[in-house]
């Protein structure tokens, strides 16, 4: 554990808190992509299968929180707040993301075991799971401030893992190329969003695309 | 040593 990883995980927790807080206080999930949320649940379930055979207090607790909160968000979106979700603006074709992640996972896992292939699938899928959400923001041309805070916190989480990987490589020669490549791609996908977030939202203006 | 399949991150 190092400060970058801890900060990254805290940003991940904060992003989930912001999302659930936004939905429960406004009693609405407008502006949130159901497809991205469904992909995240798929990411957590396929990556954290090792809950069944590995226990570490910090990691296991976080894994349960991520799976549980993700399932809760999907419950809110399909149950109580379903009328506020507009599928007509949530139209990204996720089959290509799932298919691409599945192909990469089958071709280049660390080991050809079901758990390793699913872990690799989850790493690639996470790197692109935000795309339906970003696509939705782009289609509507604007986003609520709270939604932009959510996307920022979620992006900051994986961005902070990058200095964590550098630190771990330098201090213990830890080297996880799949996580690192996918994590860099994930951060790059957020970079346009980060730029607009910094230049607009943090200066008190509305998030609107130029 | 490579620890690439330890998966000790989230």
PDB file of C-alpha atoms in Angstrom, chain A residues 22-206:
ATOM      1  CA  UNK A  22     -27.076  12.310  -6.412  1.00  0.00           C
ATOM      2  CA  UNK A  23     -29.640   9.645  -7.209  1.00  0.00           C
ATOM      3  CA  UNK A  24     -31.226   9.382  -3.773  1.00  0.00           C
ATOM      4  CA  UNK A  25     -31.436  13.141  -3.065  1.00  0.00           C
ATOM      5  CA  UNK A  26     -32.783  14.068  -6.500  1.00  0.00           C
ATOM      6  CA  UNK A  27     -34.801  10.828  -6.732  1.00  0.00           C
ATOM      7  CA  UNK A  28     -33.564  10.661 -10.298  1.00  0.00           C
ATOM      8  CA  UNK A  29     -30.927   8.932 -12.376  1.00  0.00           C
ATOM      9  CA  UNK A  30     -31.156  11.357 -15.281  1.00  0.00           C
ATOM     10  CA  UNK A  31     -27.798  11.924 -16.929  1.00  0.00           C
ATOM     11  CA  UNK A  32     -26.385   8.606 -15.687  1.00  0.00           C
ATOM     12  CA  UNK A  33     -25.695   5.902 -18.253  1.00  0.00           C
ATOM     13  CA  UNK A  34     -27.319   2.623 -17.281  1.00  0.00           C
ATOM     14  CA  UNK A  35     -25.024   0.838 -19.715  1.00  0.00           C
ATOM     15  CA  UNK A  36     -21.856   2.109 -18.004  1.00  0.00           C
ATOM     16  CA  UNK A  37     -23.255   1.135 -14.603  1.00  0.00           C
ATOM     17  CA  UNK A  38     -24.133  -2.361 -15.845  1.00  0.00           C
ATOM     18  CA  UNK A  39     -20.604  -2.722 -17.287  1.00  0.00           C
ATOM     19  CA  UNK A  40     -19.082  -1.765 -13.920  1.00  0.00           C
ATOM     20  CA  UNK A  41     -21.088  -4.475 -12.135  1.00  0.00           C
ATOM     21  CA  UNK A  42     -19.853  -6.960 -14.736  1.00  0.00           C
ATOM     22  CA  UNK A  43     -16.277  -5.699 -14.145  1.00  0.00           C
ATOM     23  CA  UNK A  44     -16.471  -6.151 -10.371  1.00  0.00           C
ATOM     24  CA  UNK A  45     -18.162  -9.547 -10.473  1.00  0.00           C
ATOM     25  CA  UNK A  46     -15.642 -10.983 -12.944  1.00  0.00           C
ATOM     26  CA  UNK A  47     -12.590  -9.450 -11.229  1.00  0.00           C
ATOM     27  CA  UNK A  48     -13.463 -10.179  -7.621  1.00  0.00           C
ATOM     28  CA  UNK A  49     -14.273 -13.880  -7.990  1.00  0.00           C
ATOM     29  CA  UNK A  50     -11.208 -14.433  -5.797  1.00  0.00           C
ATOM     30  CA  UNK A  51     -13.308 -13.332  -2.836  1.00  0.00           C
ATOM     31  CA  UNK A  52     -14.147 -17.030  -2.637  1.00  0.00           C
ATOM     32  CA  UNK A  53     -10.543 -18.145  -2.097  1.00  0.00           C
ATOM     33  CA  UNK A  54      -8.512 -15.080  -1.033  1.00  0.00           C
ATOM     34  CA  UNK A  55      -9.042 -12.989   2.075  1.00  0.00           C
ATOM     35  CA  UNK A  56      -7.339  -9.726   2.939  1.00  0.00           C
ATOM     36  CA  UNK A  57      -9.241  -7.357   5.206  1.00  0.00           C
ATOM     37  CA  UNK A  58      -8.748  -4.166   3.174  1.00  0.00           C
ATOM     38  CA  UNK A  59      -9.100  -5.675  -0.296  1.00  0.00           C
ATOM     39  CA  UNK A  60     -11.967  -8.015   0.548  1.00  0.00           C
ATOM     40  CA  UNK A  61     -13.941  -5.247   2.270  1.00  0.00           C
ATOM     41  CA  UNK A  62     -13.479  -2.914  -0.702  1.00  0.00           C
ATOM     42  CA  UNK A  63     -14.420  -5.644  -3.175  1.00  0.00           C
ATOM     43  CA  UNK A  64     -17.671  -6.315  -1.312  1.00  0.00           C
ATOM     44  CA  UNK A  65     -18.403  -2.566  -1.188  1.00  0.00           C
ATOM     45  CA  UNK A  66     -17.792  -2.187  -4.934  1.00  0.00           C
ATOM     46  CA  UNK A  67     -19.952  -5.168  -5.900  1.00  0.00           C
ATOM     47  CA  UNK A  68     -22.688  -4.256  -3.402  1.00  0.00           C
ATOM     48  CA  UNK A  69     -22.869  -0.551  -4.269  1.00  0.00           C
ATOM     49  CA  UNK A  70     -22.802  -1.302  -7.976  1.00  0.00           C
ATOM     50  CA  UNK A  71     -25.697  -3.741  -7.596  1.00  0.00           C
ATOM     51  CA  UNK A  72     -27.539  -1.140  -5.500  1.00  0.00           C
ATOM     52  CA  UNK A  73     -27.108   1.522  -8.217  1.00  0.00           C
ATOM     53  CA  UNK A  74     -28.514  -0.876 -10.815  1.00  0.00           C
ATOM     54  CA  UNK A  75     -31.386  -1.670  -8.452  1.00  0.00           C
ATOM     55  CA  UNK A  76     -32.173   2.056  -8.139  1.00  0.00           C
ATOM     56  CA  UNK A  77     -31.983   2.529 -11.901  1.00  0.00           C
ATOM     57  CA  UNK A  78     -34.215  -0.428 -12.744  1.00  0.00           C
ATOM     58  CA  UNK A  79     -36.608  -0.064  -9.791  1.00  0.00           C
ATOM     59  CA  UNK A  80     -37.525   3.162  -7.987  1.00  0.00           C
ATOM     60  CA  UNK A  81     -35.958   5.620 -10.460  1.00  0.00           C
ATOM     61  CA  UNK A  82     -36.628   3.760 -13.684  1.00  0.00           C
ATOM     62  CA  UNK A  83     -39.049   6.430 -14.991  1.00  0.00           C
ATOM     63  CA  UNK A  84     -36.218   9.022 -14.868  1.00  0.00           C
ATOM     64  CA  UNK A  85     -33.915   7.014 -17.118  1.00  0.00           C
ATOM     65  CA  UNK A  86     -34.101   7.815 -20.810  1.00  0.00           C
ATOM     66  CA  UNK A  87     -32.826   4.865 -22.859  1.00  0.00           C
ATOM     67  CA  UNK A  88     -33.076   6.981 -26.032  1.00  0.00           C
ATOM     68  CA  UNK A  89     -29.915   8.933 -25.130  1.00  0.00           C
ATOM     69  CA  UNK A  90     -28.063   5.887 -23.740  1.00  0.00           C
ATOM     70  CA  UNK A  91     -27.379   4.264 -27.072  1.00  0.00           C
ATOM     71  CA  UNK A  92     -23.691   3.312 -27.071  1.00  0.00           C
ATOM     72  CA  UNK A  93     -23.163  -0.156 -28.554  1.00  0.00           C
ATOM     73  CA  UNK A  94     -21.672  -1.981 -25.579  1.00  0.00           C
ATOM     74  CA  UNK A  95     -21.468  -5.309 -27.419  1.00  0.00           C
ATOM     75  CA  UNK A  96     -18.251  -4.110 -29.084  1.00  0.00           C
ATOM     76  CA  UNK A  97     -16.703  -3.243 -25.713  1.00  0.00           C
ATOM     77  CA  UNK A  98     -17.660  -6.612 -24.218  1.00  0.00           C
ATOM     78  CA  UNK A  99     -16.570  -8.458 -27.378  1.00  0.00           C
ATOM     79  CA  UNK A 100     -13.240  -6.645 -27.574  1.00  0.00           C
ATOM     80  CA  UNK A 101     -12.478  -7.232 -23.896  1.00  0.00           C
ATOM     81  CA  UNK A 102     -13.429 -10.913 -24.274  1.00  0.00           C
ATOM     82  CA  UNK A 103     -11.144 -11.393 -27.298  1.00  0.00           C
ATOM     83  CA  UNK A 104      -8.168  -9.720 -25.582  1.00  0.00           C
ATOM     84  CA  UNK A 105      -8.802 -11.750 -22.413  1.00  0.00           C
ATOM     85  CA  UNK A 106      -8.863 -15.029 -24.345  1.00  0.00           C
ATOM     86  CA  UNK A 107      -5.728 -14.152 -26.335  1.00  0.00           C
ATOM     87  CA  UNK A 108      -3.452 -12.641 -23.667  1.00  0.00           C
ATOM     88  CA  UNK A 109      -4.234 -13.740 -20.110  1.00  0.00           C
ATOM     89  CA  UNK A 110      -1.369 -14.394 -17.676  1.00  0.00           C
ATOM     90  CA  UNK A 111      -2.644 -17.975 -17.467  1.00  0.00           C
ATOM     91  CA  UNK A 112      -5.352 -19.828 -19.344  1.00  0.00           C
ATOM     92  CA  UNK A 113      -7.543 -20.558 -16.355  1.00  0.00           C
ATOM     93  CA  UNK A 114     -11.171 -19.383 -16.062  1.00  0.00           C
ATOM     94  CA  UNK A 115     -10.378 -17.048 -13.150  1.00  0.00           C
ATOM     95  CA  UNK A 116      -7.372 -15.482 -14.912  1.00  0.00           C
ATOM     96  CA  UNK A 117      -9.241 -15.019 -18.201  1.00  0.00           C
ATOM     97  CA  UNK A 118     -12.160 -13.395 -16.362  1.00  0.00           C
ATOM     98  CA  UNK A 119      -9.748 -11.172 -14.415  1.00  0.00           C
ATOM     99  CA  UNK A 120      -8.121 -10.046 -17.686  1.00  0.00           C
ATOM    100  CA  UNK A 121     -11.576  -9.489 -19.225  1.00  0.00           C
ATOM    101  CA  UNK A 122     -12.482  -7.248 -16.279  1.00  0.00           C
ATOM    102  CA  UNK A 123      -9.285  -5.198 -16.636  1.00  0.00           C
ATOM    103  CA  UNK A 124      -9.932  -4.465 -20.321  1.00  0.00           C
ATOM    104  CA  UNK A 125     -13.646  -3.914 -19.822  1.00  0.00           C
ATOM    105  CA  UNK A 126     -13.047  -1.444 -16.989  1.00  0.00           C
ATOM    106  CA  UNK A 127     -10.732   0.575 -19.207  1.00  0.00           C
ATOM    107  CA  UNK A 128     -13.618   1.338 -21.604  1.00  0.00           C
ATOM    108  CA  UNK A 129     -16.687   1.035 -19.329  1.00  0.00           C
ATOM    109  CA  UNK A 130     -17.008   4.828 -19.031  1.00  0.00           C
ATOM    110  CA  UNK A 131     -17.498   5.255 -22.798  1.00  0.00           C
ATOM    111  CA  UNK A 132     -21.336   4.930 -22.756  1.00  0.00           C
ATOM    112  CA  UNK A 133     -21.397   7.597 -20.009  1.00  0.00           C
ATOM    113  CA  UNK A 134     -19.061   9.953 -21.904  1.00  0.00           C
ATOM    114  CA  UNK A 135     -21.033   9.305 -25.108  1.00  0.00           C
ATOM    115  CA  UNK A 136     -24.231  10.252 -23.280  1.00  0.00           C
ATOM    116  CA  UNK A 137     -22.682  13.508 -22.017  1.00  0.00           C
ATOM    117  CA  UNK A 138     -21.489  14.262 -25.521  1.00  0.00           C
ATOM    118  CA  UNK A 139     -24.927  13.623 -27.005  1.00  0.00           C
ATOM    119  CA  UNK A 140     -26.689  15.925 -24.576  1.00  0.00           C
ATOM    120  CA  UNK A 141     -23.845  18.481 -24.808  1.00  0.00           C
ATOM    121  CA  UNK A 142     -23.964  19.250 -21.078  1.00  0.00           C
ATOM    122  CA  UNK A 143     -24.039  17.501 -17.725  1.00  0.00           C
ATOM    123  CA  UNK A 144     -25.181  18.332 -14.224  1.00  0.00           C
ATOM    124  CA  UNK A 145     -22.298  19.478 -12.012  1.00  0.00           C
ATOM    125  CA  UNK A 146     -22.795  16.522  -9.666  1.00  0.00           C
ATOM    126  CA  UNK A 147     -22.530  14.117 -12.613  1.00  0.00           C
ATOM    127  CA  UNK A 148     -19.244  15.726 -13.684  1.00  0.00           C
ATOM    128  CA  UNK A 149     -17.892  15.362 -10.121  1.00  0.00           C
ATOM    129  CA  UNK A 150     -18.808  11.670 -10.288  1.00  0.00           C
ATOM    130  CA  UNK A 151     -17.032  11.126 -13.610  1.00  0.00           C
ATOM    131  CA  UNK A 152     -13.990  13.091 -12.395  1.00  0.00           C
ATOM    132  CA  UNK A 153     -13.660  11.054  -9.177  1.00  0.00           C
ATOM    133  CA  UNK A 154     -13.995   7.793 -11.121  1.00  0.00           C
ATOM    134  CA  UNK A 155     -11.313   8.896 -13.588  1.00  0.00           C
ATOM    135  CA  UNK A 156      -8.993  10.136 -10.843  1.00  0.00           C
ATOM    136  CA  UNK A 157      -9.117   6.687  -9.254  1.00  0.00           C
ATOM    137  CA  UNK A 158      -7.386   4.888 -12.133  1.00  0.00           C
ATOM    138  CA  UNK A 159      -5.179   7.882 -12.938  1.00  0.00           C
ATOM    139  CA  UNK A 160      -3.788   7.688  -9.373  1.00  0.00           C
ATOM    140  CA  UNK A 161      -3.049   3.993  -9.869  1.00  0.00           C
ATOM    141  CA  UNK A 162      -0.413   4.993 -12.452  1.00  0.00           C
ATOM    142  CA  UNK A 163       2.008   6.658  -9.968  1.00  0.00           C
ATOM    143  CA  UNK A 164       1.174   3.715  -7.666  1.00  0.00           C
ATOM    144  CA  UNK A 165       2.453   1.282 -10.322  1.00  0.00           C
ATOM    145  CA  UNK A 166       5.579   3.390 -10.886  1.00  0.00           C
ATOM    146  CA  UNK A 167       6.194   3.490  -7.124  1.00  0.00           C
ATOM    147  CA  UNK A 168       5.672  -0.257  -6.786  1.00  0.00           C
ATOM    148  CA  UNK A 169       7.963  -0.990  -9.700  1.00  0.00           C
ATOM    149  CA  UNK A 170      10.737   1.168  -8.222  1.00  0.00           C
ATOM    150  CA  UNK A 171      10.387  -0.148  -4.672  1.00  0.00           C
ATOM    151  CA  UNK A 172       9.637  -3.850  -5.214  1.00  0.00           C
ATOM    152  CA  UNK A 173       9.865  -4.455  -8.975  1.00  0.00           C
ATOM    153  CA  UNK A 174       6.131  -5.154  -9.042  1.00  0.00           C
ATOM    154  CA  UNK A 175       5.149  -5.283 -12.689  1.00  0.00           C
ATOM    155  CA  UNK A 176       1.634  -5.960 -13.953  1.00  0.00           C
ATOM    156  CA  UNK A 177       1.721  -4.962 -17.645  1.00  0.00           C
ATOM    157  CA  UNK A 178      -1.946  -5.748 -18.353  1.00  0.00           C
ATOM    158  CA  UNK A 179      -3.181  -3.511 -15.550  1.00  0.00           C
ATOM    159  CA  UNK A 180      -0.721  -0.790 -16.501  1.00  0.00           C
ATOM    160  CA  UNK A 181      -1.519  -0.709 -20.246  1.00  0.00           C
ATOM    161  CA  UNK A 182      -5.283  -0.852 -19.629  1.00  0.00           C
ATOM    162  CA  UNK A 183      -4.995   1.728 -16.829  1.00  0.00           C
ATOM    163  CA  UNK A 184      -3.133   4.167 -19.090  1.00  0.00           C
ATOM    164  CA  UNK A 185      -5.747   3.701 -21.846  1.00  0.00           C
ATOM    165  CA  UNK A 186      -8.499   4.258 -19.274  1.00  0.00           C
ATOM    166  CA  UNK A 187      -6.860   7.496 -18.103  1.00  0.00           C
ATOM    167  CA  UNK A 188      -6.355   8.711 -21.685  1.00  0.00           C
ATOM    168  CA  UNK A 189     -10.070   8.192 -22.390  1.00  0.00           C
ATOM    169  CA  UNK A 190     -10.841  10.537 -19.513  1.00  0.00           C
ATOM    170  CA  UNK A 191      -8.291  13.167 -20.537  1.00  0.00           C
ATOM    171  CA  UNK A 192     -10.635  15.300 -22.690  1.00  0.00           C
ATOM    172  CA  UNK A 193     -13.193  15.159 -19.937  1.00  0.00           C
ATOM    173  CA  UNK A 194     -10.578  16.141 -17.306  1.00  0.00           C
ATOM    174  CA  UNK A 195      -9.567  19.118 -19.418  1.00  0.00           C
ATOM    175  CA  UNK A 196     -13.111  20.462 -19.741  1.00  0.00           C
ATOM    176  CA  UNK A 197     -13.778  19.700 -16.071  1.00  0.00           C
ATOM    177  CA  UNK A 198     -10.741  21.746 -14.991  1.00  0.00           C
ATOM    178  CA  UNK A 199     -11.362  24.654 -17.318  1.00  0.00           C
ATOM    179  CA  UNK A 200     -15.135  24.918 -16.717  1.00  0.00           C
ATOM    180  CA  UNK A 201     -16.565  23.145 -13.682  1.00  0.00           C
ATOM    181  CA  UNK A 202     -13.791  24.078 -11.249  1.00  0.00           C
ATOM    182  CA  UNK A 203     -14.191  27.708 -12.282  1.00  0.00           C
ATOM    183  CA  UNK A 204     -17.868  27.572 -11.368  1.00  0.00           C
ATOM    184  CA  UNK A 205     -19.246  27.337 -14.841  1.00  0.00           C
ATOM    185  CA  UNK A 206     -21.595  24.720 -16.212  1.00  0.00           C
TER     186      UNK A 206
END
